[in-house]
C-alpha atoms as a printed R data frame, in Angstrom:
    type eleno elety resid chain resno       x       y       z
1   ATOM     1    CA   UNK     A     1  88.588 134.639 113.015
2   ATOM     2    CA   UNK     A     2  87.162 132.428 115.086
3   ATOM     3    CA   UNK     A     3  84.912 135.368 116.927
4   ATOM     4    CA   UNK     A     4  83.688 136.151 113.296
5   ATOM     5    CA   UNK     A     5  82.687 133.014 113.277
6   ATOM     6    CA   UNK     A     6  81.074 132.674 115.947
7   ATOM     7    CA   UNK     A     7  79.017 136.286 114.816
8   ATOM     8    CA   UNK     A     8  77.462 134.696 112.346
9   ATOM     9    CA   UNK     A     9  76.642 131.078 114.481
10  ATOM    10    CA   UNK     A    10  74.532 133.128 116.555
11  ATOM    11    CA   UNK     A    11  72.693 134.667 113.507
12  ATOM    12    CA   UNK     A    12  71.943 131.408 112.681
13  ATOM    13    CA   UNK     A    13  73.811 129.998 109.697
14  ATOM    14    CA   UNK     A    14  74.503 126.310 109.557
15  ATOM    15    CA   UNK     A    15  78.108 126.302 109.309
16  ATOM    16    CA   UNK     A    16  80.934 126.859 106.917
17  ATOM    17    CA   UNK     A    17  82.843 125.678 104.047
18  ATOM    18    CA   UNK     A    18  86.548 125.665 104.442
19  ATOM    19    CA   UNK     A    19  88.295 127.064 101.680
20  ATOM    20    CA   UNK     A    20  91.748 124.991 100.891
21  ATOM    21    CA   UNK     A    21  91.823 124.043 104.693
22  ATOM    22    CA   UNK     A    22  95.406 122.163 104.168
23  ATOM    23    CA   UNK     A    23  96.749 125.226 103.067
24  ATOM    24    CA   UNK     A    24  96.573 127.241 105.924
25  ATOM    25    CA   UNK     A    25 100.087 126.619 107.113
26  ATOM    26    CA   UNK     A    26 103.561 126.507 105.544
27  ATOM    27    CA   UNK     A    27 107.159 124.990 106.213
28  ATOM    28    CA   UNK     A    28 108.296 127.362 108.998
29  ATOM    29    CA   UNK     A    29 111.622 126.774 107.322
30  ATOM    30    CA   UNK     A    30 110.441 128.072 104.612
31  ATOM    31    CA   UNK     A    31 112.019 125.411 102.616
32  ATOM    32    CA   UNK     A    32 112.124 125.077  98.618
33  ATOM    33    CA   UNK     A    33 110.097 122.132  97.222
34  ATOM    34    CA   UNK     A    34 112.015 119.525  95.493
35  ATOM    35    CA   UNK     A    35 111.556 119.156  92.052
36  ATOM    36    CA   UNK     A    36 109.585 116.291  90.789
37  ATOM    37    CA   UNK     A    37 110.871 112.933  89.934
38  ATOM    38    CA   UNK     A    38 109.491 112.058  86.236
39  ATOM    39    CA   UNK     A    39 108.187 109.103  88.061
40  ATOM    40    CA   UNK     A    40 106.017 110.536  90.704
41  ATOM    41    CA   UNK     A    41 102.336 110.889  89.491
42  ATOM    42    CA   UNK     A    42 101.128 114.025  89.892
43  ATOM    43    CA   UNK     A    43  98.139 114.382  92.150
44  ATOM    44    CA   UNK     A    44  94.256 113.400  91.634
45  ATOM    45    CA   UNK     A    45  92.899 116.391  89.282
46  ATOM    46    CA   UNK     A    46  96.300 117.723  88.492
47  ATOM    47    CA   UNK     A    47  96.587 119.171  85.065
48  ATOM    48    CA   UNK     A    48  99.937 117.802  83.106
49  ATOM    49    CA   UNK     A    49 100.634 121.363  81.953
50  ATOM    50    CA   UNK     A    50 100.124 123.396  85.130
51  ATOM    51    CA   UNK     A    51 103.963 124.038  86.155
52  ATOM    52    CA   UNK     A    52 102.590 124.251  90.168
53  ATOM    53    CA   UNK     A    53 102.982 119.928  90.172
54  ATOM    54    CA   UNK     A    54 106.129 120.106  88.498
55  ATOM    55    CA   UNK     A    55 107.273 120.371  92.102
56  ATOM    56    CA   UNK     A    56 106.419 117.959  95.174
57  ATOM    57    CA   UNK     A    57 104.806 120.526  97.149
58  ATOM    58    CA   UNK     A    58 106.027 119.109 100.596
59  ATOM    59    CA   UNK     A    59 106.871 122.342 102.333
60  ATOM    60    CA   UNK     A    60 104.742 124.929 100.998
61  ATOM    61    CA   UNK     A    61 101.045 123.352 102.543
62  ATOM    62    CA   UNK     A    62  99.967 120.237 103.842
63  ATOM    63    CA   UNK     A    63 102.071 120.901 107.609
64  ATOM    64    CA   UNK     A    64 101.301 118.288 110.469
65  ATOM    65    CA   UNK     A    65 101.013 121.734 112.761
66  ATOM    66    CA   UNK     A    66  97.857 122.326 110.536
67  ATOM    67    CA   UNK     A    67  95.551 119.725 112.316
68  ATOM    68    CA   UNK     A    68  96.150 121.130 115.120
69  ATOM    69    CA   UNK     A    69  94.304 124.297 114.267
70  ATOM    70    CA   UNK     A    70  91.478 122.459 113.809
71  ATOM    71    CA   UNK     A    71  90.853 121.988 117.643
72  ATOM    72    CA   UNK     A    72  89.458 125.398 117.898
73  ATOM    73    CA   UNK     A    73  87.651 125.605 114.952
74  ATOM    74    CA   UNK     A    74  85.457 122.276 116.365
75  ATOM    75    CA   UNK     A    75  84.878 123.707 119.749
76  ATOM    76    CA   UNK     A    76  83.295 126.853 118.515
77  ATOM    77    CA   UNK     A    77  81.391 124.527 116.060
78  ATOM    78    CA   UNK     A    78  80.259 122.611 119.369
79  ATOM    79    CA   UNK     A    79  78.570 125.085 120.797
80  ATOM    80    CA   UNK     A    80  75.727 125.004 118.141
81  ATOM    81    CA   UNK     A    81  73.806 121.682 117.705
82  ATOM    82    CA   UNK     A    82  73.647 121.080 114.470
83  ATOM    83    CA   UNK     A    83  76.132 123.260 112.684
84  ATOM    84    CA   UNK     A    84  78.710 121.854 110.794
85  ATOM    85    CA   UNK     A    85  82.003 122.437 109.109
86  ATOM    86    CA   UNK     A    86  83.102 120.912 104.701
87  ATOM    87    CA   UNK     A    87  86.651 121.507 104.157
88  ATOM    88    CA   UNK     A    88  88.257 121.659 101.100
89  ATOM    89    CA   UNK     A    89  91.274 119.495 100.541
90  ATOM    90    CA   UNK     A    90  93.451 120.558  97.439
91  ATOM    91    CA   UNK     A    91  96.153 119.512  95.189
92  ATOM    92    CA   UNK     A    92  97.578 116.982  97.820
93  ATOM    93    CA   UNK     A    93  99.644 114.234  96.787
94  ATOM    94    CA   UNK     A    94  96.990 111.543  98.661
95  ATOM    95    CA   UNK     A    95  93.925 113.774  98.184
96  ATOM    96    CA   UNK     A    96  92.185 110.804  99.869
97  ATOM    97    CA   UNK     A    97  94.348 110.153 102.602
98  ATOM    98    CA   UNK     A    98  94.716 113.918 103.528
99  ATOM    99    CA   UNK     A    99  91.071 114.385 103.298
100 ATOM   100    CA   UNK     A   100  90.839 111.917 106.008
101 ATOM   101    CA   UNK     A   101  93.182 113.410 108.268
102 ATOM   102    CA   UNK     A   102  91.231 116.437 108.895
103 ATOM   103    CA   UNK     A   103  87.880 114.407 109.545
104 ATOM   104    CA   UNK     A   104  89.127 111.731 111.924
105 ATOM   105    CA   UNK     A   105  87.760 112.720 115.204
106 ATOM   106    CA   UNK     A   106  85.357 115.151 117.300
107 ATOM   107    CA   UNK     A   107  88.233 117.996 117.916
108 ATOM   108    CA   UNK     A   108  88.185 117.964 114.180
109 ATOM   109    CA   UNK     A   109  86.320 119.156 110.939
110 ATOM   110    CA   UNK     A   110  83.021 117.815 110.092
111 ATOM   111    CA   UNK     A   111  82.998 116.395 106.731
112 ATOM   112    CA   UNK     A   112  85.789 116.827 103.775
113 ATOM   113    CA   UNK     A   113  85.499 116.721  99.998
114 ATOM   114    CA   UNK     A   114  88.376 116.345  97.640
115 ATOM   115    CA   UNK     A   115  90.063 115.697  93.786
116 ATOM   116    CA   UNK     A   116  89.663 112.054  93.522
117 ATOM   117    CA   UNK     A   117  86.660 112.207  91.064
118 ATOM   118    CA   UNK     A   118  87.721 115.212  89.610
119 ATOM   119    CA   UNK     A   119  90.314 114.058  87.137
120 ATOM   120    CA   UNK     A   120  89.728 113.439  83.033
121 ATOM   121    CA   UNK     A   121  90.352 109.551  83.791
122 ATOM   122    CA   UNK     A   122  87.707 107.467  82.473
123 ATOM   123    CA   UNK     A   123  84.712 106.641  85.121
124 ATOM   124    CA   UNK     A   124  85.135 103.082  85.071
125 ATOM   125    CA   UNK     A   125  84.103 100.151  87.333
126 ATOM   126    CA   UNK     A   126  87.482  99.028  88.266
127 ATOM   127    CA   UNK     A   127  88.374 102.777  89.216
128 ATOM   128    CA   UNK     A   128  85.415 103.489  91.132
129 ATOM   129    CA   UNK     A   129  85.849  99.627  93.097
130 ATOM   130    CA   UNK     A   130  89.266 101.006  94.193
131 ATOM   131    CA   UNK     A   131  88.557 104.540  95.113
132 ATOM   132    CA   UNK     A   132  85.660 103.457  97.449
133 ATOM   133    CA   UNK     A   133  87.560 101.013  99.088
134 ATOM   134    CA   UNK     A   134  90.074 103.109  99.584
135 ATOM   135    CA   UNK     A   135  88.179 105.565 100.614
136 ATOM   136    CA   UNK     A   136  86.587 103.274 103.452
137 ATOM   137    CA   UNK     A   137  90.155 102.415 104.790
138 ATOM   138    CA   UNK     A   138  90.998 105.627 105.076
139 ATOM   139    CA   UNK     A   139  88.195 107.308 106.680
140 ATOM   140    CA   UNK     A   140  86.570 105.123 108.754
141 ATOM   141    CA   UNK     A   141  83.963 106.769 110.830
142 ATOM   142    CA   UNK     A   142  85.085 110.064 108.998
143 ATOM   143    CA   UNK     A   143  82.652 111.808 106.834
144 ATOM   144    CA   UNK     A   144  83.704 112.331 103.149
145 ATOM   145    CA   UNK     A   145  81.787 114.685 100.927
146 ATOM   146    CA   UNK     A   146  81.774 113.543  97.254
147 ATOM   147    CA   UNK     A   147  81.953 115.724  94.725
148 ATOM   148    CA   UNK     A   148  82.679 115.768  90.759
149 ATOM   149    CA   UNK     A   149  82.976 119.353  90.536
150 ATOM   150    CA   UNK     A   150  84.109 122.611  91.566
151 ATOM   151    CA   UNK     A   151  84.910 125.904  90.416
152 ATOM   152    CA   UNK     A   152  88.503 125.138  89.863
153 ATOM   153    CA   UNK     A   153  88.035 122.495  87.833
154 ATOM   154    CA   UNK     A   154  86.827 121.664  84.092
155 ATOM   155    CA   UNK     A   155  83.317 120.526  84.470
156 ATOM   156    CA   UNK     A   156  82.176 117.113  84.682
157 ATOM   157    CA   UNK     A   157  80.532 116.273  81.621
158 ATOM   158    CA   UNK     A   158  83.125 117.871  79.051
159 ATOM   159    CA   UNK     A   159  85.835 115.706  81.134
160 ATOM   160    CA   UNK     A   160  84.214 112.259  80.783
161 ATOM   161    CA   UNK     A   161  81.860 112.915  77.443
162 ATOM   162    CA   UNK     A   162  85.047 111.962  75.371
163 ATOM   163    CA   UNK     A   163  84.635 108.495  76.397
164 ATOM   164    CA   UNK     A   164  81.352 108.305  75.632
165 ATOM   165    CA   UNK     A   165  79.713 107.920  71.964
166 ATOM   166    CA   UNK     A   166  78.861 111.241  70.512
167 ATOM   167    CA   UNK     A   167  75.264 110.360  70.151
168 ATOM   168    CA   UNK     A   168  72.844 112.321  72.899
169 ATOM   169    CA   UNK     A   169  71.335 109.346  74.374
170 ATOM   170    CA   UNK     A   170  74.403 107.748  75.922
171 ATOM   171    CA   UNK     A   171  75.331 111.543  77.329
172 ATOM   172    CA   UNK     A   172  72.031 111.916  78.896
173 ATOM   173    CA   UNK     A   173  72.258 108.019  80.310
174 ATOM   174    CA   UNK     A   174  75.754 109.092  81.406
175 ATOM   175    CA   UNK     A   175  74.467 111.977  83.342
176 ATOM   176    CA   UNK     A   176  71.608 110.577  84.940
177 ATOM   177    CA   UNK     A   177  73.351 107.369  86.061
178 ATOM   178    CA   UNK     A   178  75.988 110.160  87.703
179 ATOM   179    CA   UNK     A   179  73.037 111.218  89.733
180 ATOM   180    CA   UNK     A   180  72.525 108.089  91.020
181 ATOM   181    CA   UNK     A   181  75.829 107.243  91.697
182 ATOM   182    CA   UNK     A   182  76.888 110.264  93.527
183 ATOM   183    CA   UNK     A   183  73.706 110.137  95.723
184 ATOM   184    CA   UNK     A   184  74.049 106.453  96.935
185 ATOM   185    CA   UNK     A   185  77.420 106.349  97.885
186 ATOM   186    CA   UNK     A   186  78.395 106.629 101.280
187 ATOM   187    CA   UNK     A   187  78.709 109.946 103.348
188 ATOM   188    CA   UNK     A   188  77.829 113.612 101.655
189 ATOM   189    CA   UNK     A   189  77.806 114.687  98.294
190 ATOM   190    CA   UNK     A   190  77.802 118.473  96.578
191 ATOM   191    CA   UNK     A   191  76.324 118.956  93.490
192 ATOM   192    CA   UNK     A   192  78.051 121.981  91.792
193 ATOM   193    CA   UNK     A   193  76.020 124.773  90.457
194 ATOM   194    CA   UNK     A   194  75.222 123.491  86.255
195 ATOM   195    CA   UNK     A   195  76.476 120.035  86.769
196 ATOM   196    CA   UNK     A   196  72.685 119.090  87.491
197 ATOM   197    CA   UNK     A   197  71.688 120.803  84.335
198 ATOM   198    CA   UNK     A   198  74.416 118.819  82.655
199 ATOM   199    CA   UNK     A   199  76.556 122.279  81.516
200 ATOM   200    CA   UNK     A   200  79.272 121.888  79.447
201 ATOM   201    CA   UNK     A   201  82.895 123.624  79.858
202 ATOM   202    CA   UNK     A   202  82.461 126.969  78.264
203 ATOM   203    CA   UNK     A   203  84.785 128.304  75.938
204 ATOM   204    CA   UNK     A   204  86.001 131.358  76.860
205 ATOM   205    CA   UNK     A   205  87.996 133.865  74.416
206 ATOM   206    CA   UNK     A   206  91.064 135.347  75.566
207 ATOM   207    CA   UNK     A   207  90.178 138.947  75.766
208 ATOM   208    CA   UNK     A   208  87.217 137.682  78.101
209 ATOM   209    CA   UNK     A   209  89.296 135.261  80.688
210 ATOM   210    CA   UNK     A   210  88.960 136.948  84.423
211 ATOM   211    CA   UNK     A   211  90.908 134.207  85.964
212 ATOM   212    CA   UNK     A   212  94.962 135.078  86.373
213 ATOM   213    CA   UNK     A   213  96.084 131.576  86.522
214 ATOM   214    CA   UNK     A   214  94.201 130.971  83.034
215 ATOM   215    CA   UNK     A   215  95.251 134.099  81.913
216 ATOM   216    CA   UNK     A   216  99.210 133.639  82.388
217 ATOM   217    CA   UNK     A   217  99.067 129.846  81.171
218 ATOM   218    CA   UNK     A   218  97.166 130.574  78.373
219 ATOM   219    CA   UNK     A   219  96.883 129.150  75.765
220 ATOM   220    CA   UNK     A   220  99.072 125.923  77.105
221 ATOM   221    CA   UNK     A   221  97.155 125.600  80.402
222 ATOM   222    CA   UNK     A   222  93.671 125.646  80.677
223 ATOM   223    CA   UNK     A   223  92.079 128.188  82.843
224 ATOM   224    CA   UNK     A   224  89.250 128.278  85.385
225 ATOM   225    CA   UNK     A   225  86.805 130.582  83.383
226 ATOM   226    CA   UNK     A   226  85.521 127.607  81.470
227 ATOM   227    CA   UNK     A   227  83.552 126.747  84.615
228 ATOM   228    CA   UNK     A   228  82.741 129.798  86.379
229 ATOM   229    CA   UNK     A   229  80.368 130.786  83.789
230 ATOM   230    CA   UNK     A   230  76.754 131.984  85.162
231 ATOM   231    CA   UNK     A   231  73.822 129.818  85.634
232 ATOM   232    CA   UNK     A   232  71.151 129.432  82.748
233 ATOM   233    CA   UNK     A   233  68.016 130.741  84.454
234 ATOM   234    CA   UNK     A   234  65.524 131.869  81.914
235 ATOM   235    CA   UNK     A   235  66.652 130.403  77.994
236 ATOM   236    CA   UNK     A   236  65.010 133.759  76.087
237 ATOM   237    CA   UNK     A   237  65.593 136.448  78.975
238 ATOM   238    CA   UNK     A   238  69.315 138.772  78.622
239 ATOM   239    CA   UNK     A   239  72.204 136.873  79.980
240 ATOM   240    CA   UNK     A   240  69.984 133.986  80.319
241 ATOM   241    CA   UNK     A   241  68.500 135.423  83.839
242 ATOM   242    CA   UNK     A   242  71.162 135.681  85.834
243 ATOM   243    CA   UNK     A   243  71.875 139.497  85.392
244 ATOM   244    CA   UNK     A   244  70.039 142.676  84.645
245 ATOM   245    CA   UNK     A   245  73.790 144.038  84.504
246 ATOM   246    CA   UNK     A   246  74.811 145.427  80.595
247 ATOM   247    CA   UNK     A   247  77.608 142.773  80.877
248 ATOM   248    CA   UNK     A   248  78.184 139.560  83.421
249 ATOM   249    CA   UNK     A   249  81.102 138.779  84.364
250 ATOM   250    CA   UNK     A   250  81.492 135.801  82.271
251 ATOM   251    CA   UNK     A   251  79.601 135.319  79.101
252 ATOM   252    CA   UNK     A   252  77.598 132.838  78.442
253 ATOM   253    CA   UNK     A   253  77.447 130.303  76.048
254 ATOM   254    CA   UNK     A   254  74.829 129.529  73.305
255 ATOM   255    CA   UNK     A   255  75.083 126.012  73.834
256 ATOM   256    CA   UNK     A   256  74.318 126.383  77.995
257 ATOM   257    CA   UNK     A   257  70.745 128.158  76.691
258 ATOM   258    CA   UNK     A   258  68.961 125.046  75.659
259 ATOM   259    CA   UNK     A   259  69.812 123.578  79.272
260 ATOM   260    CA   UNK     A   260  68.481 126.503  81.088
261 ATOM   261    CA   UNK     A   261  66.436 125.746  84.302
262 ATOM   262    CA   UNK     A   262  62.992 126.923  82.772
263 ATOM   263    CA   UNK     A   263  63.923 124.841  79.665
264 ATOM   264    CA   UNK     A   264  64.812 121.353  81.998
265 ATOM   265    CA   UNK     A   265  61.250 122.333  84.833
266 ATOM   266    CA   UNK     A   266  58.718 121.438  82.551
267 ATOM   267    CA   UNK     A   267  60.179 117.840  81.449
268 ATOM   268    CA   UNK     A   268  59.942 115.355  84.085
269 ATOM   269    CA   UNK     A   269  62.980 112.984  82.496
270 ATOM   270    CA   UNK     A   270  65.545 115.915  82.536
271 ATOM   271    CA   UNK     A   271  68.548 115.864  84.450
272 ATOM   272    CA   UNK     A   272  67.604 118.625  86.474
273 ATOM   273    CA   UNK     A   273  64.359 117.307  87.992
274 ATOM   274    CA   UNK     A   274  66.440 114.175  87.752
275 ATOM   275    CA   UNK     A   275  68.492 115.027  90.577
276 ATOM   276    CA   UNK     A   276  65.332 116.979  92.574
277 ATOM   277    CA   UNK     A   277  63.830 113.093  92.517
278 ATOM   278    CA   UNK     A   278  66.854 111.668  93.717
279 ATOM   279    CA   UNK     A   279  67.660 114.105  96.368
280 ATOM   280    CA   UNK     A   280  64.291 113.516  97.451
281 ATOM   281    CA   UNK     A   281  64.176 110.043  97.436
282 ATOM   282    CA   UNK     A   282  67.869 109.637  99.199
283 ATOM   283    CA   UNK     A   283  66.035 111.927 101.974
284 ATOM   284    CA   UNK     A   284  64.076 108.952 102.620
285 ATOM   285    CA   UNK     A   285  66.522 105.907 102.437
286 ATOM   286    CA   UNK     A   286  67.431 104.948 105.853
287 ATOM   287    CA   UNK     A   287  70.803 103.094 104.479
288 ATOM   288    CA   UNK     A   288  71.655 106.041 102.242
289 ATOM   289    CA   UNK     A   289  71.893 108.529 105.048
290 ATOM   290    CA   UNK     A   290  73.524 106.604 107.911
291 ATOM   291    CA   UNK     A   291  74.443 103.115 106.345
292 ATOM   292    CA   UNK     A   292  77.566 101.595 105.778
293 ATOM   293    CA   UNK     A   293  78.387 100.530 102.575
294 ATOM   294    CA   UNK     A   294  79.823  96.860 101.387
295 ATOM   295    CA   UNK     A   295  81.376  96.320  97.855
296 ATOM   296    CA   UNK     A   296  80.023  93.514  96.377
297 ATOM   297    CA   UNK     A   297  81.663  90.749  93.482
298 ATOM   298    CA   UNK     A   298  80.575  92.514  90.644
299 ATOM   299    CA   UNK     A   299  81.991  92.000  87.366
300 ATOM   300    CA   UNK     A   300  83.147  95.078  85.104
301 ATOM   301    CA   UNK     A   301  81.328  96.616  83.769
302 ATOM   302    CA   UNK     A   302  78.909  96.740  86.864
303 ATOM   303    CA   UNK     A   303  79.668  98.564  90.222
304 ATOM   304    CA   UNK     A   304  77.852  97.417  93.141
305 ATOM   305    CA   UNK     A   305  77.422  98.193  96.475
306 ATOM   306    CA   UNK     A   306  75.004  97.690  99.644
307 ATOM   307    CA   UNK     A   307  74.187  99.955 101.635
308 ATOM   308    CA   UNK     A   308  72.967  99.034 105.123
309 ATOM   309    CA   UNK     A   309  71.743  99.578 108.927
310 ATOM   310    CA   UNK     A   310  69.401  98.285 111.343
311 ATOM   311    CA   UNK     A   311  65.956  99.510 109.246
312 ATOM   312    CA   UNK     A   312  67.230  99.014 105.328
313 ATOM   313    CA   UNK     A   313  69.667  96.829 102.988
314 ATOM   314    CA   UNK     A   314  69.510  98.766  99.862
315 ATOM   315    CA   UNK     A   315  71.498  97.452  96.375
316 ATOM   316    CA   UNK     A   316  73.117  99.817  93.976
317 ATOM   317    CA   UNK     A   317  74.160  98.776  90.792
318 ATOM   318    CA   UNK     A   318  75.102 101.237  88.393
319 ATOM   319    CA   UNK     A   319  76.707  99.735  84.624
320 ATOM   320    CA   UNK     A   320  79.486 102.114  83.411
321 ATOM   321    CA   UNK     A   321  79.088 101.300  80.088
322 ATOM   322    CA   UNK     A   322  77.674 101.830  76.540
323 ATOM   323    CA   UNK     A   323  76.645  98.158  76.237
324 ATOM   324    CA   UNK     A   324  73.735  96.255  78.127
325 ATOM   325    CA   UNK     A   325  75.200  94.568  81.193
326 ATOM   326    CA   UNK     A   326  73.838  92.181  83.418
327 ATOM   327    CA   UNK     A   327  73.964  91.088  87.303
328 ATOM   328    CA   UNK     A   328  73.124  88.046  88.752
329 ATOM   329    CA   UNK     A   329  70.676  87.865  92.057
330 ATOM   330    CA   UNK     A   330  71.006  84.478  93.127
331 ATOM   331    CA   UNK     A   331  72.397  85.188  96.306
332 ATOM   332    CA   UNK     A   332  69.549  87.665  96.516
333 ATOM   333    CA   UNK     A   333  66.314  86.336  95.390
334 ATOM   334    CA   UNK     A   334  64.167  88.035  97.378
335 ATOM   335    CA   UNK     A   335  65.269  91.438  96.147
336 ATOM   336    CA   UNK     A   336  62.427  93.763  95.418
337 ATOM   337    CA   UNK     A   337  63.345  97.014  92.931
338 ATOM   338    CA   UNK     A   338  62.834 100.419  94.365
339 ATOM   339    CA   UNK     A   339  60.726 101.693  91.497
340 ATOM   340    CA   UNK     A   340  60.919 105.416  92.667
341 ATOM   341    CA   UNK     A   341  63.602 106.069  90.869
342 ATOM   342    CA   UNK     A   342  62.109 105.560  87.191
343 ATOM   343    CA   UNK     A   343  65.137 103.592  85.759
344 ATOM   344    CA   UNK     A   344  64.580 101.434  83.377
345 ATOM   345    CA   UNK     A   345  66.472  98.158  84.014
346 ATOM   346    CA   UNK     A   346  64.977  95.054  84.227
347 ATOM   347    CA   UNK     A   347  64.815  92.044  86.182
348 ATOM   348    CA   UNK     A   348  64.512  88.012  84.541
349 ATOM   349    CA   UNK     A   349  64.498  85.659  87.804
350 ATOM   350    CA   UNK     A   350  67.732  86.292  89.285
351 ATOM   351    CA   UNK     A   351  69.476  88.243  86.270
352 ATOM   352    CA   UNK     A   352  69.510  92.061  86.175
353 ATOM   353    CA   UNK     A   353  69.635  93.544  82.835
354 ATOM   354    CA   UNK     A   354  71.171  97.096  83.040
355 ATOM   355    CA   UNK     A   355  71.001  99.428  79.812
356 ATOM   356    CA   UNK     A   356  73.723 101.627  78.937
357 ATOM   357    CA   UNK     A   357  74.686 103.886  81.962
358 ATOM   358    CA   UNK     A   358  72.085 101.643  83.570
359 ATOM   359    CA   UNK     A   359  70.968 101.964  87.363
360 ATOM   360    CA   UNK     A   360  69.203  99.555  90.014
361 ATOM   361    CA   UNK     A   361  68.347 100.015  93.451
362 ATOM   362    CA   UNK     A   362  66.723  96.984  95.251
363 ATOM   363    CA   UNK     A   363  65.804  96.116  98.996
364 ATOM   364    CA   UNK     A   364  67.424  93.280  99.874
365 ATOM   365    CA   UNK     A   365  66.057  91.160 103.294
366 ATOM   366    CA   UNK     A   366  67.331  92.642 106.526
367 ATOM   367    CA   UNK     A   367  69.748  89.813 108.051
């Protein structure tokens, strides 16, 4: 394995992702799991109806022995500057804390993404305040890799639009201010493929489903299928773009057509070129690509954060509501709003005003 690796280092790609990286080694035992006490919550992501939690999966993945294969991986990585490693961590009982684990030094992985914003729970600021702090704690110089979506999970915006009004405005606020969050918080981030056109979870009919976990748990447990659908290309071309094939391998759904690439390009205030801005502009934050990042006292519904180093100290505030919310700057009057980003909140002396799903990013005076 690690030869092929190193086959296609030499050919020049930048590294690899890790599929399920803390499952690669079992109880030699070969141990059953214990069943699950009724009060153990099951992990970060985990579906109440999918029988694999109704175990604690102690023996069966997750193995101390596992870090130890890491060693290797990291010195073939070595020997090209500049490659790098993501691992997936899944379906741990501390998705945070195991995610950690396998980034905490140089004989080990890279960067590593996981299920703690993956779950239905409501994105609120009292969650978020706790998950990046626990986050920090736990990874210290570590690298984490953010992400709100994969392909084994529902998609983003049909998990937390049930919170939300039904009117289109506060989805679209919702969505942007996403953007923004997962862009400014410290380490990586992955966008996956539809979130940035703001996809919904397709529903798939039975006697389409591909997946076998989705097919054997339906209708009780919800499958994968929902968010493997293909990407939205062209709105009025067959299968949307993506295929010249008579059938893809998913269908795809009416509603994904209106949210096709070629329908977000032309429209500078959709999502899509939302995130292209923001990817851009993070490219060019000094504190967003190497800073650290400090909570600060904000009161719910507000989450803030600074992000600093030696050239920039950078304010994010991001309101995680459907009401206006405000922040006061009087410990930071001489804050100065990075208009690039083309939100719209406003400042009145030392009082933010954030809009629903509002956003502000200010430079603050380096100390």
């Amino acid at each position: 394995i690690l030869a092929v690796a190193e086959f296609w280092l030499n050919l020049g790609v930048d590294g690899f992702r890790l599929d399920v990286v803390n499952f690669y080694t079992c109880d030699r035992q070969l141990r059953d799991n214990p069943i699950r006490p009724a009060d153990k919550p099951r992990p970060a992501g985990a579906s109440a109806e999918d029988p694999f939690f109704s175990q604690l999966n102690i023996h069966n993945f997750c193995q101390p022995e596992t870090i130890e294969l890491l060693k290797p991986i990291r010195r073939v990585m070595d020997k090209f500057s500049g490659s790098t490693t993501l691992a997936e961590i899944s379906s741990a009982e501390d998705t945070i804390l195991t995610s950690s684990e396998y980034v905490g030094g140089p004989d080990r992985l890279h960067m590593a993404y996981n299920s703690s914003l993956m779950t239905d729970q409501p994105l609120t600021r009292d969650r978020l305040h706790t998950l990046i702090k626990r986050v920090e704690e736990s990874f210290g110089d570590g690298v984490i890799c953010w992400t709100a979506g994969t392909h084994d999970f529902p998609r983003l915006k049909s998990r937390w639009s049930k919170y939300h009004p039904s009117d289109d405005f506060s989805h679209e606020a919702f969505d942007h201010m996403f953007a923004a969050l997962i862009i400014a918080l410290r380490g990586s981030c992955c966008i996956y493929q539809g979130d940035e056109l703001g996809l919904t979870q397709a529903d798939i009919p039975y006697e389409k489903m591909k997946d076998p976990f989705g097919i054997q748990g339906y209708p009780s447990v919800l499958g994968r299928d929902g968010s493997r659908t293909p990407m939205p290309w062209a709105a009025d071309q067959l299968h949307a773009g993506f295929t010249s094939a008579e059938e893809p391998w998913l269908p795809i759904p009416a509603e994904h057509l209106k949210r096709a690439v070629d329908r977000q390009e032309p429209h500078q205030d959709s999502l899509l070129n939302k995130y292209r801005r923001l990817i851009e502009w993070r490219k060019q934050q000094p504190a967003l690509n190497w800073g650290t990042i400090q909570l600060t006292q904000s009161e719910d519904p507000v989450l803030g954060f600074v992000r600093e180093c030696s050239e920039q100290r950078l304010l994010c505030l991001f309101n995680l509501s459907v009401e206006t919310a405000y922040y006061d700057l009087a410990n930071h009057p001489e804050c100065k709003a990075a208009d690039e980003t083309d939100f719209q909140s406003r400042r009145y002396e030392d009082t933010i005003e954030l809009p629903p799903y509002g956003v502000y990013f200010g430079n603050l005076a380096l100390e």
